[in-house]
Coordinates of C-alpha atoms in Angstrom, one line a residue:
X20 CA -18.3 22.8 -3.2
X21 CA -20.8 21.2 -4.9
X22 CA -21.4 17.2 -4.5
X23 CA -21.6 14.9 -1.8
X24 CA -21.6 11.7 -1.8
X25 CA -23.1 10.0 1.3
X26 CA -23.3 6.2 2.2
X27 CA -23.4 5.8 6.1
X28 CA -24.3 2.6 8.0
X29 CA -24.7 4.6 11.3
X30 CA -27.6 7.3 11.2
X31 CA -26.9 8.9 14.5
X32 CA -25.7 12.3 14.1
X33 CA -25.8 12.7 10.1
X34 CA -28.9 15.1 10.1
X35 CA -27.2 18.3 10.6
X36 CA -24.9 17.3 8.4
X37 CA -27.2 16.7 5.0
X38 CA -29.4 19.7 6.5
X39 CA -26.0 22.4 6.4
X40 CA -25.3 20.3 2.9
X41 CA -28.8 21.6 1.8
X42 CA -28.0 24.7 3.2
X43 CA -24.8 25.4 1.0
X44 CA -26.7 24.8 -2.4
X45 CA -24.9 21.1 -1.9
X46 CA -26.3 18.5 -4.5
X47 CA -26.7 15.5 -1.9
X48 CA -26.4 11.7 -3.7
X49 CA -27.0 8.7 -2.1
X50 CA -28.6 5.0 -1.8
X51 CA -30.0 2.6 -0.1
X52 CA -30.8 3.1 3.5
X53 CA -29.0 6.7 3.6
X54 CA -31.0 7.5 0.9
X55 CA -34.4 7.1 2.6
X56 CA -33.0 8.6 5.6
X57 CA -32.5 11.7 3.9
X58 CA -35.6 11.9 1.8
X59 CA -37.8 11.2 5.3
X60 CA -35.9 15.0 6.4
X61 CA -37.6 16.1 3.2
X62 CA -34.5 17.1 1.9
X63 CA -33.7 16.2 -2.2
X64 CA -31.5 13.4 -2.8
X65 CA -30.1 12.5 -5.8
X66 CA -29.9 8.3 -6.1
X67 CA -26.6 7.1 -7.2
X68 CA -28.3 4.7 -9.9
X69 CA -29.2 8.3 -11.6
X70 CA -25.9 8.7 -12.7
X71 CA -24.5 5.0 -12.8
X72 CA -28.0 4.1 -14.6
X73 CA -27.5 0.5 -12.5
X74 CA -29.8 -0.2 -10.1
X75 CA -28.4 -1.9 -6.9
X76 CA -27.7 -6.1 -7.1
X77 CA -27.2 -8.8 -5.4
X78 CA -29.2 -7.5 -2.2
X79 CA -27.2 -4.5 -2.1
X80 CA -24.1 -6.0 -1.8
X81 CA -23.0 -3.8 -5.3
X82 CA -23.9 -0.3 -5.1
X83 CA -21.3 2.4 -5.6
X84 CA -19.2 0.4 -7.4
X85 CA -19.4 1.8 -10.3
X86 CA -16.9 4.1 -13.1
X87 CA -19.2 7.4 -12.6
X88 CA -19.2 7.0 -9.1
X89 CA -15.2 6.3 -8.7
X90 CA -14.3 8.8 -11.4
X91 CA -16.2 11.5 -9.7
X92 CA -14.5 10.8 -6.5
X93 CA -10.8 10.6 -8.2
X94 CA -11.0 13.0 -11.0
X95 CA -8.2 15.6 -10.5
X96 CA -9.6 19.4 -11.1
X97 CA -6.3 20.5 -12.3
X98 CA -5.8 17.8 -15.1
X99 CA -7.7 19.2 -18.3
X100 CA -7.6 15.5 -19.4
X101 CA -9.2 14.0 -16.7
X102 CA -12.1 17.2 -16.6
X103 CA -12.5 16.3 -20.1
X104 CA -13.1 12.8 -19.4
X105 CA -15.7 13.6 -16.7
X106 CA -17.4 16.1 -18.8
X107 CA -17.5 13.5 -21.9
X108 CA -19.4 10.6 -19.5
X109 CA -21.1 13.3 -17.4
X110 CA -19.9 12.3 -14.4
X111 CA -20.4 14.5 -11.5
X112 CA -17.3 15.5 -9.5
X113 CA -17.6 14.8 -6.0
X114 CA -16.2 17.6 -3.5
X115 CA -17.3 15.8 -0.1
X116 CA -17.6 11.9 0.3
X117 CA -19.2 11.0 4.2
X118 CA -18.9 7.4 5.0
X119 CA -19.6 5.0 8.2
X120 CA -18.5 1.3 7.6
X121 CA -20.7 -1.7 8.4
X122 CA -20.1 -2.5 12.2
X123 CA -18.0 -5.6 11.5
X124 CA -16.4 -5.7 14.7
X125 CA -19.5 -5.4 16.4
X126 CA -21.3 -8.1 14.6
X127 CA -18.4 -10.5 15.2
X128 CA -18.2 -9.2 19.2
X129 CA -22.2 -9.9 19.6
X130 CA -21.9 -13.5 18.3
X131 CA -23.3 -13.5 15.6
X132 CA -23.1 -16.0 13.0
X133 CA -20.9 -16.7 10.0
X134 CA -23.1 -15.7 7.5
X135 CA -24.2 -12.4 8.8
X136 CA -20.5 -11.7 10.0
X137 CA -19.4 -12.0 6.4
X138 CA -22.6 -9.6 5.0
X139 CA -20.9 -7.1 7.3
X140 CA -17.4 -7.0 5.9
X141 CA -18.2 -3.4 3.7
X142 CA -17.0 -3.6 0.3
X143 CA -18.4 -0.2 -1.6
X144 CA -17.5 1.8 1.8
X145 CA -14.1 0.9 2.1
X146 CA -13.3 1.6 -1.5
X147 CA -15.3 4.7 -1.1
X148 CA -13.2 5.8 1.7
X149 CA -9.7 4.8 0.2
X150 CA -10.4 6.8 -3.1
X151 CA -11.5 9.7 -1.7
X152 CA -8.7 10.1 0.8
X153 CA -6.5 9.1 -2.0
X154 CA -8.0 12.2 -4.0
X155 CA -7.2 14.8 -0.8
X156 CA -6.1 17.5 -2.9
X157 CA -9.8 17.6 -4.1
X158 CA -12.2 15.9 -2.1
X159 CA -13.0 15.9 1.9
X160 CA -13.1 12.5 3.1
X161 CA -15.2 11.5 5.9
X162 CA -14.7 8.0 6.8
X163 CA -16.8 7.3 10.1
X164 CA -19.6 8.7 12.5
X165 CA -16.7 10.1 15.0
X166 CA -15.7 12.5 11.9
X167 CA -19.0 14.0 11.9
X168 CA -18.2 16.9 13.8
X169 CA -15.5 18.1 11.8
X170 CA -17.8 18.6 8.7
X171 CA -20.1 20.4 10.6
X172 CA -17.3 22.6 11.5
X173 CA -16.2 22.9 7.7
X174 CA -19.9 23.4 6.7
X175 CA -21.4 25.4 9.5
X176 CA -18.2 27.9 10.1
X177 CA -16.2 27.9 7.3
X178 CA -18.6 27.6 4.2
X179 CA -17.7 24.3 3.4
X180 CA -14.1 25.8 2.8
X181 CA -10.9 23.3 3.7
X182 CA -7.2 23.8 3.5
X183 CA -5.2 20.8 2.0
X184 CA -3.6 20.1 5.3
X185 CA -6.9 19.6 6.7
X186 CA -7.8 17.5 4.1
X187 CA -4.4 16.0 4.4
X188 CA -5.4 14.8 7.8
X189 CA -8.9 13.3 6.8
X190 CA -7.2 11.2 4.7
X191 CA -4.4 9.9 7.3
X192 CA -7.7 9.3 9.7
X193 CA -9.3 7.5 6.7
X194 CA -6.5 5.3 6.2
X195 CA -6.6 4.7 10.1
X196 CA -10.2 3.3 9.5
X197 CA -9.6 1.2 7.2
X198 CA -6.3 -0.6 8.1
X199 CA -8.4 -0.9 11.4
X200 CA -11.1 -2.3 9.7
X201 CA -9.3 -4.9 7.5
X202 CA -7.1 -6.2 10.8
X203 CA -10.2 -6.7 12.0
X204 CA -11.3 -9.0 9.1
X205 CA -8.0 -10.3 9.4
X206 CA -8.2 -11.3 13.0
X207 CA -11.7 -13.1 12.7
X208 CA -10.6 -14.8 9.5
X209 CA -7.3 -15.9 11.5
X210 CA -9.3 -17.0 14.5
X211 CA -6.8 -15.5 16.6
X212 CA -8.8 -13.1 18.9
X213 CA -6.5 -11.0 19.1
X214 CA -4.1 -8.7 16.7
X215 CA -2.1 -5.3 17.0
X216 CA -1.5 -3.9 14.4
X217 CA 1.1 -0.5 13.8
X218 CA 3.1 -1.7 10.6
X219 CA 2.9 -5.1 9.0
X220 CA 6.1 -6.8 7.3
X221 CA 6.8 -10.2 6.4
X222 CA 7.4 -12.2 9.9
X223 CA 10.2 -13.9 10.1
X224 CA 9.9 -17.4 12.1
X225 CA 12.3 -17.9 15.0
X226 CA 13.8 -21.2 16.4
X227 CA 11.8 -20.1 19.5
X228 CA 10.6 -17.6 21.8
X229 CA 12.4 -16.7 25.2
X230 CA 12.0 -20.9 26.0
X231 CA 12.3 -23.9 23.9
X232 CA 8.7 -24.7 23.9
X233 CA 7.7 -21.1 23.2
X234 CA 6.2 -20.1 19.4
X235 CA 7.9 -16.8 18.0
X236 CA 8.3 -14.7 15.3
X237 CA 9.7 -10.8 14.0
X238 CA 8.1 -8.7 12.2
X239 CA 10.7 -5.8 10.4
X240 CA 13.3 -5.9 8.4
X241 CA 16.5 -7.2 9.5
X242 CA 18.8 -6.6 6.8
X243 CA 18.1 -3.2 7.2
X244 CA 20.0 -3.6 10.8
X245 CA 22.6 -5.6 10.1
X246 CA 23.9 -8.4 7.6
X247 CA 24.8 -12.0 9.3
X248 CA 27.9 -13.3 7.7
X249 CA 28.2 -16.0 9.5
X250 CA 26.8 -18.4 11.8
X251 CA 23.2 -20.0 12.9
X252 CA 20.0 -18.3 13.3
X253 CA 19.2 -16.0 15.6
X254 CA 17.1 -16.4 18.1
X255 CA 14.0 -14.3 20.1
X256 CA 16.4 -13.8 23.0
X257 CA 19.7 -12.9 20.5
X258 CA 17.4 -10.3 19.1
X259 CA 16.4 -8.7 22.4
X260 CA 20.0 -8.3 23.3
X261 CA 20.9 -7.1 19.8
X262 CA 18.2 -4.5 20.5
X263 CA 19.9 -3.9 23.8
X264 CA 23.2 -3.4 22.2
X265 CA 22.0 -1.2 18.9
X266 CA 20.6 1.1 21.5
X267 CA 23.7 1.7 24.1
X268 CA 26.0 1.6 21.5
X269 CA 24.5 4.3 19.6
X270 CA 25.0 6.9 22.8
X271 CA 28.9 6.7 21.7
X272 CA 31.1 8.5 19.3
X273 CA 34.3 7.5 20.9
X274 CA 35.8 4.2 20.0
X275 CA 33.5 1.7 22.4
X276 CA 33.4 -2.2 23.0
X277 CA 30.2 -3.2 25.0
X278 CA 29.3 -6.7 26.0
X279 CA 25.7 -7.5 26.9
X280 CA 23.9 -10.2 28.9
X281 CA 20.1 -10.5 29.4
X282 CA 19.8 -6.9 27.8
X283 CA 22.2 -5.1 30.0
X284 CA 25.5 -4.4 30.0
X285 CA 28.4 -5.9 32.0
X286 CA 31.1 -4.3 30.1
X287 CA 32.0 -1.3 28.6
X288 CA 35.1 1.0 27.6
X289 CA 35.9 3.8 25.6
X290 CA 39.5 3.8 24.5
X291 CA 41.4 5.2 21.5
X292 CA 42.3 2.2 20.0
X293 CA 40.1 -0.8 19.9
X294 CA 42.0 -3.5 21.3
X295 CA 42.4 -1.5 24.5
X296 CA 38.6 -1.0 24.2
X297 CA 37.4 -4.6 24.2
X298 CA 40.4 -5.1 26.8
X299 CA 38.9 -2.7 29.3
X300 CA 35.3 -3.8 28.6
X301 CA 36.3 -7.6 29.6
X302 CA 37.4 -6.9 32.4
X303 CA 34.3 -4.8 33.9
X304 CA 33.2 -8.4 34.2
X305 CA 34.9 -11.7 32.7
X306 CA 32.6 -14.1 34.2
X307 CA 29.2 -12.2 32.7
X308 CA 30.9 -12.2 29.3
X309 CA 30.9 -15.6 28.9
X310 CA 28.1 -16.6 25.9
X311 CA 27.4 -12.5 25.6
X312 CA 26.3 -10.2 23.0
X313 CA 29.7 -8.0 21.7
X314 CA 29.2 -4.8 19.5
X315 CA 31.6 -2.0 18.6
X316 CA 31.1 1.1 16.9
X317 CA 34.5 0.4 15.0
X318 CA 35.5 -2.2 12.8
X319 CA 36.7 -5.8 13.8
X320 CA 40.6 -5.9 12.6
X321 CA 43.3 -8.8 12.6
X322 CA 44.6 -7.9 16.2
X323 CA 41.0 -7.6 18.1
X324 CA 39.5 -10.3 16.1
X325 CA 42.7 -12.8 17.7
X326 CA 41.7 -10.8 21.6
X327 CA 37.7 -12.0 21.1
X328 CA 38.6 -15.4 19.9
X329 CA 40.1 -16.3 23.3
X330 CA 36.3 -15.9 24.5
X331 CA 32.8 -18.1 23.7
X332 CA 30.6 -15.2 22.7
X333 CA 27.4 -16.0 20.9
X334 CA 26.9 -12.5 18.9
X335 CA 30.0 -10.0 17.7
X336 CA 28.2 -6.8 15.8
X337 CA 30.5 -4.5 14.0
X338 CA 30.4 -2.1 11.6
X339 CA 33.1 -3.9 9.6
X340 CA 35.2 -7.0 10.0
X341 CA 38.3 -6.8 8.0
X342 CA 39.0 -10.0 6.1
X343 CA 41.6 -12.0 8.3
X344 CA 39.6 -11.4 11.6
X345 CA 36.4 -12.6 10.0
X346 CA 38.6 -15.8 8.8
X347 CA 39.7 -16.1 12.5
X348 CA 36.3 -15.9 14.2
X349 CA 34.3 -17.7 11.6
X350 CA 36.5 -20.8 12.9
X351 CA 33.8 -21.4 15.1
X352 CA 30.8 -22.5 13.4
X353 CA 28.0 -21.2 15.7
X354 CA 29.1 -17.6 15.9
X355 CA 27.0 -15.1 14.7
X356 CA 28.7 -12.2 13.0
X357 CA 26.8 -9.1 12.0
X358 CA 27.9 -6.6 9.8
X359 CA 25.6 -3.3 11.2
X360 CA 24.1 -0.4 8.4
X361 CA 23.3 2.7 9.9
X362 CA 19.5 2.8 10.8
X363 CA 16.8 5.0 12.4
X364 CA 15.3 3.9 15.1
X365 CA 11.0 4.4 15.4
X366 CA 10.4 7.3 17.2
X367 CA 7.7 5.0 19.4
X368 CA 8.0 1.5 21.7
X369 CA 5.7 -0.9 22.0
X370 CA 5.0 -3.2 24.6
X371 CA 1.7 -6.1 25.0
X372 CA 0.4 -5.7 28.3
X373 CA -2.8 -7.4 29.7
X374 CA -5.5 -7.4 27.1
X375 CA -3.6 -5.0 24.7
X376 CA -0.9 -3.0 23.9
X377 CA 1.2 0.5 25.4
X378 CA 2.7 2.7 23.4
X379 CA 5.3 5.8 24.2
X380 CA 8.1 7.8 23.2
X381 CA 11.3 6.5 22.8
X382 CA 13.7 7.7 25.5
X383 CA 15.9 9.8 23.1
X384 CA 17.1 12.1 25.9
X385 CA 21.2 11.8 26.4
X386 CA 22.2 13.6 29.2
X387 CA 25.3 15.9 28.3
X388 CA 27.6 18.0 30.5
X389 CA 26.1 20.9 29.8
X390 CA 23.1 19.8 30.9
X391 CA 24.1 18.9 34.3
X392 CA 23.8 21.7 37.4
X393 CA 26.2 21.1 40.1
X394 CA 24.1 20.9 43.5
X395 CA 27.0 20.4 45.8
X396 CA 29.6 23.5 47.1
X397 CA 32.4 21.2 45.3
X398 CA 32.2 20.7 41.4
X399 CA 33.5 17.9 39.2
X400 CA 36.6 18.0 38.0
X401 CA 36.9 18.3 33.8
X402 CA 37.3 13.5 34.4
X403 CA 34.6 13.6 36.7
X404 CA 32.5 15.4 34.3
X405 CA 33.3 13.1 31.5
X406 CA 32.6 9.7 33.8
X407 CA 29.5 11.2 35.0
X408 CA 28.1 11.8 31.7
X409 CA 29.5 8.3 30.3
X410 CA 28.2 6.7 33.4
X411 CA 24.7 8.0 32.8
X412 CA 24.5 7.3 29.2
X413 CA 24.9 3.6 30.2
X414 CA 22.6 3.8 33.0
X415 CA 19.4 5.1 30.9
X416 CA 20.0 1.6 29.0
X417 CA 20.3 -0.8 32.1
X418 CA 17.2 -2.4 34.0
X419 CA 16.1 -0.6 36.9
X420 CA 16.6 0.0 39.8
X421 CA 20.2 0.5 39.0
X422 CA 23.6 2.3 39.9
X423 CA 26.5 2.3 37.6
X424 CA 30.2 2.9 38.7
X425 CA 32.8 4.0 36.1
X426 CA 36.3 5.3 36.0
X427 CA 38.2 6.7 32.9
X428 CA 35.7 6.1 30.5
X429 CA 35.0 2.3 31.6
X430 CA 32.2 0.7 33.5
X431 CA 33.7 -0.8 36.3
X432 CA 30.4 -2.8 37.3
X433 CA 26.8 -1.9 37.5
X434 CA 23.6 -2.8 39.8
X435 CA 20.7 -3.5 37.6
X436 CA 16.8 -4.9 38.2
X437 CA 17.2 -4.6 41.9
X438 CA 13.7 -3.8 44.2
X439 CA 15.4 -0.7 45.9
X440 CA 18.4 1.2 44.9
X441 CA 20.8 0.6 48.2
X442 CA 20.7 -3.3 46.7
X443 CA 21.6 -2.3 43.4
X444 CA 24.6 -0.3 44.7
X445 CA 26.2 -2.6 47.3
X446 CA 25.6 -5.0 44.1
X447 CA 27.5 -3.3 41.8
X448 CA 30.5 -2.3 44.9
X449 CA 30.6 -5.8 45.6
X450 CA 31.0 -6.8 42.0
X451 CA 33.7 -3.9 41.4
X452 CA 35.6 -5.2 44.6
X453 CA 35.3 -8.9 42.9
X454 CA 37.3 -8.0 40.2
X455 CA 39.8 -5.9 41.7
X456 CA 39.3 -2.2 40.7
X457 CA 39.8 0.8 43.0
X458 CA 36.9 2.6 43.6
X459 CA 38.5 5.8 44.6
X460 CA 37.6 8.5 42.6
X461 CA 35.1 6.9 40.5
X462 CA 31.3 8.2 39.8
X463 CA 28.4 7.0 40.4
X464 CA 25.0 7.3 38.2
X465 CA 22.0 6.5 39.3
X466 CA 18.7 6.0 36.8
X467 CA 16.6 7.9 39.6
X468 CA 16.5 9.6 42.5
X469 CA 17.7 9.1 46.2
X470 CA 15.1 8.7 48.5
X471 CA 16.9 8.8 51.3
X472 CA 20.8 10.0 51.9
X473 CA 22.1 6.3 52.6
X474 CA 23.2 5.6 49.3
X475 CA 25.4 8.8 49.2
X476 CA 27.0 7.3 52.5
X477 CA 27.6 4.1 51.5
X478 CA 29.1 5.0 47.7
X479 CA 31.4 7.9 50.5
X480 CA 32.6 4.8 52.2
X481 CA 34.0 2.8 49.2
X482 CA 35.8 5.5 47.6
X483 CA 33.3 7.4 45.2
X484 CA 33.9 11.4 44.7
X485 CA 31.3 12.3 42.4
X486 CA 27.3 11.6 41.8
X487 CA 24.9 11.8 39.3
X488 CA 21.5 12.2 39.6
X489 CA 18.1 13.2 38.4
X490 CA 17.1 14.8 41.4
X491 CA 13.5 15.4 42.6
X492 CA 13.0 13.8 45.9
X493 CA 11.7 15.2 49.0
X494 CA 15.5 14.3 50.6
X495 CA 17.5 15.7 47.8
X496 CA 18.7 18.6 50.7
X497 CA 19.7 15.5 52.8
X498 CA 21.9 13.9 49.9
X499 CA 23.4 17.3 49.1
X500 CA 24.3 17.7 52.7
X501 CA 26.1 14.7 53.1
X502 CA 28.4 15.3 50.1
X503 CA 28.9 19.0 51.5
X504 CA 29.8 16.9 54.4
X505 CA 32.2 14.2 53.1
X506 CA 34.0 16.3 50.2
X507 CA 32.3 14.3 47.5
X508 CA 30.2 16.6 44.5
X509 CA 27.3 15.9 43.0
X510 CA 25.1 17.0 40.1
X511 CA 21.5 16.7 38.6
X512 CA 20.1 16.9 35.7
X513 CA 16.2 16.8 35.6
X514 CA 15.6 13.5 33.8
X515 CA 15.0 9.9 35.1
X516 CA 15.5 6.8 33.1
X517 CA 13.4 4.2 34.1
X518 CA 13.6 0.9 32.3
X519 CA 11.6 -1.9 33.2

């Protein structure tokens, strides 16, 4: 290690820094302010125009920005060509580059005004910054004041020694700073106050938000989802129930049909043929599937595609249409048929909240058979065990507080959104009752846990034999108990699915 360049706005904290520099036999350059900083520690400091033989313009605005400077920084050490080059214009290589942008964001947050707001968007920094971390495999980058520490650790403890996954992550950090930085510039420039920014792709406008008089717009790629082959534009509530869809239908392997209203579902079967799929899905609830949001994991043939025409849907996703069932159900003009592509899902959600924006996981967790332990003296049967799990992979998708109900590998009818989980399963009884199925020997799923035993009782009295559960509540003995008591099993498995 032998250079350093160092150009920081913010003083606070750099003395130790150029001091252990010094220490190491580290030739320090530098300019402007930071150099005067560092000469009043009476340590030697080289001035960039020594080497760029340019003094600073335009009030400072130009510095750095300069060939010997930029080829210092992004000269790579194992290239003879490029070592050739720097020798030939005797251009120092830099090994450490420290940087602290101008405080744009603070300028703009104190009020200042335009002019000096615009004096503060950094120009040499940034470019400094983005070189340098470009040029990790050679260079430490250091690209604000809260970095500080870490080169005192590199210098002070490991003799200004770095591995290149070290250096790996200084350069992710740097490019943190300065997509920060720029969405800042962005957001003042915009005039819009306010602007979260993870990944930026070209936004797509939408008719309109979740109302008419609502302003919206996407921002990702679409036609990596799905192509529409027919049918008008979708809208901001289409996509949040396509999102709703992609999700539960991607917990099956099984032949499925779903149908989805307001981002939950109302239908749902697993069958071995399709037709007897989307059959079995209607009928968890007829009157729901009216204007809904269809998607299969199998493709759309001539004898389903004639079944889903009797019905006004607005959106049928599939990974396939075969030619005469898209001739049958592009007969209607409005439809919107997508054709899905296999896709990854971000490992991260997002959600604007308040004054800004959470962020978490996304719940990958599927709840398996094996996976569940049986709390009850009676155990599933093999069926039980394959509702329970198919009823709990629906209910981690549904709105809470909710309870599903299923039978043979079909949703029979579901509680979802309610204040308090009794609600949400004397809903979804009352809806099963509405439509005619038997609830005798069906499961029940719940997204969390029992508080109390009277949810046990009630699913005992219409006919339910098997329960599952996170567990976790103070009561759990109580809910055991009564299934012990009534001939009914139950079984947890650890993990609640909230969804709000």
């Amino acid at each position: 290690m032998k250079n350093a360049l160092v150009s920081v706005f913010d003083k606070e904290g750099l003395e130790p820094i150029v001091r252990q520099l010094n220490k190491c036999g580290v030739t320090i350059f530098s300019t402007g302010g930071t150099q005067k900083f560092i000469e009043s520690l009476g340590i030697e400091v080289v001035p960039v125009e020594d080497i760029t033989s340019f003094p600073p313009i335009l009030g400072g605005r130009v510095k750095t920005l300069h060939p010997r400077v930029f080829g210092g920084i992004l000269g790579r050490r194992d290239l003879a060509a490029d070592l050739a080059e720097l020798d030939k214009y005797e251009i120092p290589p830099f090994d450490f580059v420290v940087v602290d942008l101008y405080p744009f964001e603070k300028t703009v947050a104190e009020g200042k005004p335009d002019d000096e707001i615009i004096e503060k968007i950094d120009i040499g920094g940034i470019s400094l910054i983005r070189a340098a971390a470009k040029n990790y495999q050679y260079v430490i980058i250091i690209p604000s004041k809260d970095e500080y520490g870490k080169l005192l650790d590199i210098l002070t403890n490991q003799n200004g020694e770095s591995t290149v996954e070290l250096r790996k992550e200084l350069a992710r950090r740097a490019f943190e700073v300065t997509s920060n930085y720029d969405t800042q510039i962005n957001i003042w420039f915009s005039g819009e106050g306010m602007c979260f920014n993870k990944k930026i792709f070209g936004a797509k406008t939408l008719r309109y938000g979740e109302n008419p008089h609502q302003k919206a717009a996407f921002y990702g790629n679409l036609d990596e989802v799905f192509t529409q082959l027919h049918g008008k534009e979708l809208s901001y509530n289409n996509l949040l129930d396509i999102d709703a869809a992609f999700n539960l239908i991607g917990e099956f392997n099984e032949t499925t049909f779903a149908i989805i209203k307001h981002n939950n579902a109302c239908g749902l079967a697993s069958r071995k043929s399709l037709p007897d799929a989307w059959k079995d899905a209607l009928a968890g609830d007829p009157v729901s599937a009216f204007g809904g949001i269809l998607i299969t994991n199998a493709g759309i043939d001539e004898a389903t595609a004639k079944e889903i025409d009797n019905l006004f849907f607005e959106v049928l996703i599939t990974p396939s249409f075969a030619s005469e069932a898209l001739d049958i159900l592009k007969r209607r003009k409005n439809r919107m048929l997508l054709q899905s592509h296999p896709f990854k899902f971000p490992e991260r959600n997002f959600r604007s909240l308040l004054n800004g924006v959470v962020e978490q996981d996304r719940d990958w967790k599927t709840d398996r058979i094996a996976d569940m332990r049986q709390a009850t003296k009676l155990a599933p049967t093999d069926n039980e065990k394959t509702d329970l799990e198919f009823a709990n992979k629906i209910v981690k998708h549904l709105k809470s507080n909710t309870i599903v109900l299923a039978k043979n590998k079909q949703l029979l009818a579901a509680g979802t959104g309610q204040t308090s989980r009794v609600d949400a399963l004397k809903q979804a009884i009352e809806k099963a009752k509405s439509f005619g199925f038997d609830l005798h020997g069906s499961v029940m799923a719940s997204d969390a846990f029992f508080p109390f035993p009277d949810c046990v009782e009630i699913a005992h009295h219409a006919g339910i034999t098997s329960v599952i559960q996170p567990g976790g509540s103070i009561n759990d003995e109580k809910s055991i108990a009564y299934c012990d008591e009534n001939n009914m099993s139950m079984v947890l498995t650890g993990t609640r699915h909230f969804k709000h």
